């Protein structure tokens, strides 16, 4: 794939303690003098980094700099800088829909798995010599229990159940350009008998549902739940739990995809950028990211699902609302549908969505 096509697809998406020396510098450590540039989101996500990861890197002697933007924007920055023989950061958070672009662009280098000791807490499919998992979402059907009980509507088992006449114009679905859009649409296409290459069944399914709105921010679903305009939203279990804690009587369904799979998992990945001058610091960043402190922090604060298995499995006892909505056993998570975006033409998905269903 040429760099032009990479740009086109990218736009479719976008403690080792320090010690005091008798003489010389006040602080030294294995990463002394190394500045690691981390490409990640801003806002609360940056604050989680500053609270649970940055101190660990600084204790090893490193300094930390952030490049705060969405993965889509950071990939665009990387592509733009690559032709000049430089990279704007050393490590990057990557969406599953971008993974094949990172490979095709030859933007990444092998990890130092000896440094990344916390990989032992991940499911084996969540790490290899090129990447480790970072977080995941569990995409599905969030609905208002009171409305379903009042109207006598059966609890949905899969997406086609949303065609119920009493749900007409009361369903909100993610736009394909939203953070959850590709995963939700990919799940619908697969459940309807299609796949990443054959999305027409998914388009037909979306058009057969009487949709109130296509959302671009998950918080929109909560607003429409509160006003009573929407009674069903295709969102993550994390968002659904946030709505319940906020006062909406929500419940969550992991929709049936096929005989073997329920629900859709959207994954994030961590990579080291090829040619980094601080590979040791970049790998220590990934190790800290996968450790208990950061995984536990974001699991409770953000609604995302941790990839650290002990943290994941403890969520059930820590948070009964989350336990009622998320799959918390590694073997259950492994049975969720994961979209193979290497088989997908995301630009084609977006163009056909816009022509067929967007309004």
XYZ file of C-alpha atoms in Angstrom:
359
model
C 0.000 0.000 0.000
C 1.409 3.413 -0.961
C 1.767 6.319 1.431
C -1.110 8.143 -0.318
C -3.464 5.312 0.523
C -2.190 5.254 4.097
C -3.026 8.936 4.428
C -6.473 8.334 2.934
C -7.303 5.535 5.363
C -5.784 7.332 8.326
C -8.051 10.301 7.695
C -11.040 7.942 7.725
C -10.459 6.821 11.107
C -7.870 9.516 12.866
C 9.991 1.400 40.319
C 13.294 1.091 40.483
C 13.997 3.691 43.160
C 16.403 6.482 42.332
C 19.244 6.896 44.781
C 21.401 9.731 46.069
C 24.983 9.563 44.882
C 27.846 10.602 47.094
C 29.027 12.960 44.386
C 27.701 13.993 40.995
C 24.053 14.260 39.869
C 21.359 14.279 42.535
C 19.320 11.550 40.808
C 20.402 8.708 38.580
C 18.659 5.678 37.215
C 18.641 3.278 34.276
C 16.753 5.828 32.157
C 18.738 8.866 33.270
C 18.822 11.493 30.532
C 16.195 9.808 28.358
C 13.144 11.798 27.267
C 10.281 9.632 26.076
C 7.585 11.204 23.907
C 4.217 9.527 24.372
C 1.404 9.853 21.821
C -1.888 9.567 23.676
C -5.156 11.364 24.334
C -5.455 14.520 26.411
C -8.064 15.340 29.049
C -8.691 12.827 31.845
C -6.656 10.175 30.011
C -3.587 12.398 30.232
C -4.285 12.898 33.930
C -4.372 9.131 34.450
C -0.958 8.924 32.776
C 0.429 11.691 34.953
C -0.908 10.038 38.076
C -0.058 6.371 37.542
C 2.629 6.085 34.829
C 4.754 9.228 34.772
C 6.039 8.894 38.376
C 7.305 5.391 37.615
C 9.255 6.594 34.588
C 10.643 9.586 36.451
C 11.764 7.312 39.283
C 13.856 5.487 36.694
C 15.431 8.779 35.617
C 13.395 9.521 32.484
C 11.582 12.692 31.572
C 8.169 12.465 29.924
C 6.672 14.525 27.122
C 3.173 14.049 25.718
C 1.804 14.470 22.221
C -1.899 14.763 22.975
C -4.301 13.996 20.151
C -6.584 11.234 18.955
C -4.914 8.144 17.461
C -6.250 9.238 14.069
C -4.579 12.638 14.345
C -1.378 11.156 15.739
C -1.164 8.705 12.844
C -1.569 11.615 10.429
C 1.284 13.419 12.228
C 3.441 10.309 11.992
C 2.821 9.891 8.271
C 3.562 13.567 7.611
C 6.836 13.448 9.554
C 7.959 10.080 8.223
C 8.962 11.454 4.849
C 11.362 13.814 6.608
C 13.074 10.900 8.309
C 11.819 11.702 11.779
C 8.998 10.747 14.110
C 7.137 13.128 16.433
C 6.966 10.581 19.283
C 8.543 7.358 20.545
C 5.513 5.300 21.504
C 1.888 5.492 20.495
C -1.585 4.322 21.431
C -3.074 2.681 18.342
C -6.664 1.701 17.566
C -7.385 -1.778 16.242
C -8.614 -0.228 12.995
C -5.150 1.345 12.525
C -3.018 -1.691 13.249
C -2.665 -2.853 9.642
C -1.727 0.703 8.610
C 1.084 0.737 11.174
C 2.373 -2.518 9.709
C 2.024 -1.462 6.091
C 3.778 1.830 6.749
C 6.650 0.053 8.533
C 6.234 2.517 11.399
C 6.956 0.170 14.304
C 9.801 -1.845 15.742
C 9.929 -4.955 17.884
C 9.302 -4.608 21.598
C 11.804 -5.510 24.284
C 9.711 -8.135 26.013
C 12.330 -8.593 28.737
C 11.528 -5.067 29.929
C 7.769 -5.515 29.581
C 7.425 -7.908 32.499
C 3.784 -6.960 33.078
C 2.838 -8.770 29.877
C 2.435 -11.802 32.146
C -0.837 -10.278 33.373
C -2.333 -10.176 29.856
C -4.110 -12.906 27.936
C -1.630 -14.519 25.564
C -3.434 -13.196 22.476
C -2.990 -9.644 23.775
C 0.759 -9.408 23.274
C 3.471 -10.374 20.830
C 6.856 -9.038 19.760
C 5.264 -6.075 17.948
C 2.484 -4.855 20.225
C 0.643 -5.244 23.489
C -2.970 -4.602 24.306
C -3.802 -1.401 26.179
C -7.561 -1.445 26.860
C -10.724 -2.720 25.283
C -14.372 -1.800 25.052
C -17.304 -4.185 24.999
C -19.773 -2.889 22.431
C -23.426 -3.909 22.520
C -27.002 -2.888 23.307
C -27.846 -0.598 26.234
C -31.548 -0.192 26.999
C -33.920 1.346 29.540
C -35.384 -1.496 31.609
C -38.460 0.447 32.761
C -39.608 1.160 29.219
C -39.162 -2.433 28.090
C -41.107 -3.737 31.089
C -43.884 -1.172 30.697
C -44.342 -1.849 26.978
C -43.861 -5.614 27.235
C -40.892 -5.601 24.857
C -38.694 -8.734 25.002
C -35.103 -8.177 26.054
C -33.123 -7.992 22.790
C -30.858 -10.927 22.017
C -29.340 -9.531 18.834
C -29.551 -6.483 16.579
C -32.556 -7.655 14.555
C -34.656 -7.566 17.736
C -34.402 -3.777 17.579
C -36.959 -3.793 14.763
C -39.736 -4.077 17.365
C -42.494 -1.565 16.480
C -42.523 -0.060 19.978
C -38.853 0.860 19.536
C -39.448 2.822 16.337
C -37.677 6.196 16.459
C -36.347 5.425 19.958
C -32.984 3.906 19.029
C -29.673 5.742 18.783
C -26.788 4.154 16.862
C -23.173 5.352 16.533
C -22.272 7.140 13.338
C -19.493 5.348 11.525
C -17.222 8.358 12.123
C -17.620 8.116 15.904
C -15.245 6.313 18.229
C -17.512 3.260 18.376
C -18.794 3.457 14.819
C -16.535 0.969 13.059
C -16.866 -1.691 15.753
C -20.645 -1.329 16.032
C -21.161 -1.437 12.283
C -18.728 -4.317 11.876
C -20.662 -6.218 14.525
C -23.957 -5.576 12.767
C -22.528 -6.649 9.417
C -21.195 -9.881 10.914
C -24.428 -10.629 12.788
C -26.370 -10.128 9.556
C -24.240 -12.678 7.707
C -21.580 -10.402 6.247
C -17.996 -9.677 7.240
C -15.297 -7.035 6.869
C -15.265 -7.480 3.093
C -19.017 -7.890 2.626
C -20.746 -5.066 4.491
C -23.969 -4.911 2.475
C -25.852 -7.102 5.006
C -24.866 -4.606 7.691
C -26.068 -1.636 5.670
C -29.361 -3.408 5.023
C -29.744 -4.174 8.729
C -29.111 -0.576 9.790
C -31.627 0.694 7.233
C -34.228 -1.774 8.507
C -34.107 -0.274 12.024
C -36.097 2.908 12.697
C -33.246 5.010 14.128
C -33.802 8.258 16.013
C -30.250 9.515 15.595
C -26.703 8.504 14.716
C -24.530 9.667 17.604
C -20.971 10.981 17.412
C -20.253 11.230 21.149
C -21.273 8.558 23.638
C -22.565 11.172 26.068
C -25.338 11.989 23.571
C -26.937 8.646 24.387
C -27.138 9.549 28.069
C -28.767 12.881 27.269
C -31.458 11.233 25.133
C -32.025 8.576 27.790
C -32.582 11.333 30.348
C -35.071 13.192 28.152
C -36.930 9.979 27.328
C -36.446 10.420 23.585
C -34.296 7.290 23.270
C -34.826 3.930 24.948
C -32.018 1.966 23.274
C -28.457 2.935 22.431
C -25.678 0.972 20.790
C -22.793 1.867 23.088
C -20.141 0.150 25.180
C -20.866 -1.570 28.469
C -18.696 1.112 30.056
C -20.976 3.902 28.854
C -24.051 1.918 29.862
C -22.710 1.522 33.408
C -21.986 5.257 33.571
C -25.588 6.010 32.558
C -26.900 3.673 35.273
C -24.733 5.300 37.916
C -26.043 8.645 36.677
C -29.653 7.684 37.357
C -30.924 5.920 34.224
C -32.235 2.398 34.871
C -30.159 0.794 32.125
C -29.232 -2.790 31.373
C -26.827 -4.201 28.804
C -26.892 -7.020 26.268
C -23.921 -8.543 24.478
C -25.693 -9.260 21.175
C -25.453 -12.644 19.530
C -23.167 -12.474 16.500
C -23.154 -16.148 15.531
C -23.303 -19.563 17.175
C -19.935 -19.045 18.858
C -19.673 -15.310 19.533
C -21.502 -12.701 21.583
C -20.673 -9.025 21.700
C -18.018 -6.969 19.960
C -14.639 -6.102 21.421
C -12.861 -2.954 20.275
C -9.193 -3.044 21.253
C -6.399 -0.560 21.716
C -2.721 -1.381 21.217
C 0.641 -0.023 22.334
C 3.618 0.154 19.984
C 7.156 1.524 19.860
C 7.898 3.715 16.848
C 10.656 2.498 14.553
C 13.956 4.287 14.988
C 13.251 5.755 18.419
C 16.375 6.965 20.184
C 15.003 5.898 23.569
C 13.748 2.322 23.083
C 14.430 1.405 26.698
C 12.279 4.246 28.024
C 9.544 3.499 25.478
C 9.356 -0.124 26.602
C 9.341 0.874 30.264
C 6.359 3.103 29.471
C 4.468 0.128 28.082
C 5.397 -1.941 31.122
C 4.052 0.728 33.483
C 0.895 1.072 31.379
C 0.145 -2.636 31.775
C 0.749 -2.672 35.521
C -1.912 -2.736 38.229
C -1.896 0.964 39.092
C -2.745 2.400 35.683
C -5.032 -0.446 34.622
C -6.972 -0.270 37.882
C -7.228 3.524 37.727
C -8.689 3.752 34.250
C -10.905 0.698 34.783
C -12.723 2.517 37.586
C -12.609 6.057 36.216
C -13.099 5.811 32.450
C -15.460 2.924 31.772
C -12.873 1.188 29.572
C -12.151 -2.475 30.222
C -8.632 -3.386 31.403
C -6.435 -5.923 29.632
C -4.645 -6.768 32.880
C -6.511 -9.995 33.720
C -6.248 -9.810 37.548
C -7.591 -6.233 37.445
C -10.330 -7.299 35.029
C -11.486 -10.192 37.186
C -11.490 -8.115 40.374
C -13.829 -5.528 38.831
C -16.770 -7.788 39.576
C -16.287 -7.544 43.332
C -15.301 -3.877 43.214
C -18.249 -2.617 41.164
C -21.584 -4.505 41.019
C -22.942 -2.225 38.274
C -19.995 -3.001 36.021
C -20.267 -6.681 36.960
C -23.872 -6.711 35.737
C -22.881 -5.431 32.297
C -19.333 -6.435 31.397
C -17.840 -9.814 30.628
C -15.164 -10.125 33.307
C -13.642 -13.533 32.664
C -10.797 -13.769 30.183
C -12.352 -16.810 28.504
C -15.604 -14.872 27.942
C -13.793 -11.860 26.505
C -11.889 -14.178 24.157
C -15.185 -15.278 22.584
C -16.226 -11.760 21.595
C -16.071 -10.697 17.961
C -12.943 -8.716 17.073
C -13.151 -7.040 13.668
C -10.289 -7.902 11.317
C -9.659 -4.493 9.797
C -6.880 -5.831 7.589
C -9.723 -7.293 5.521
C -11.646 -4.010 5.455
C -11.532 -0.977 3.201
C -12.461 1.665 5.771
C -12.821 4.396 3.162
C -15.318 2.229 1.294
C -17.188 1.511 4.542
C -17.502 5.230 5.225
C -18.524 6.178 1.696
C -21.188 3.484 1.467
C -22.495 4.315 4.942
C -22.844 7.971 3.965
C -24.698 7.115 0.767
C -26.948 4.490 2.339
C -27.885 5.343 5.894
C -26.485 8.606 7.238
C -28.942 11.373 7.948
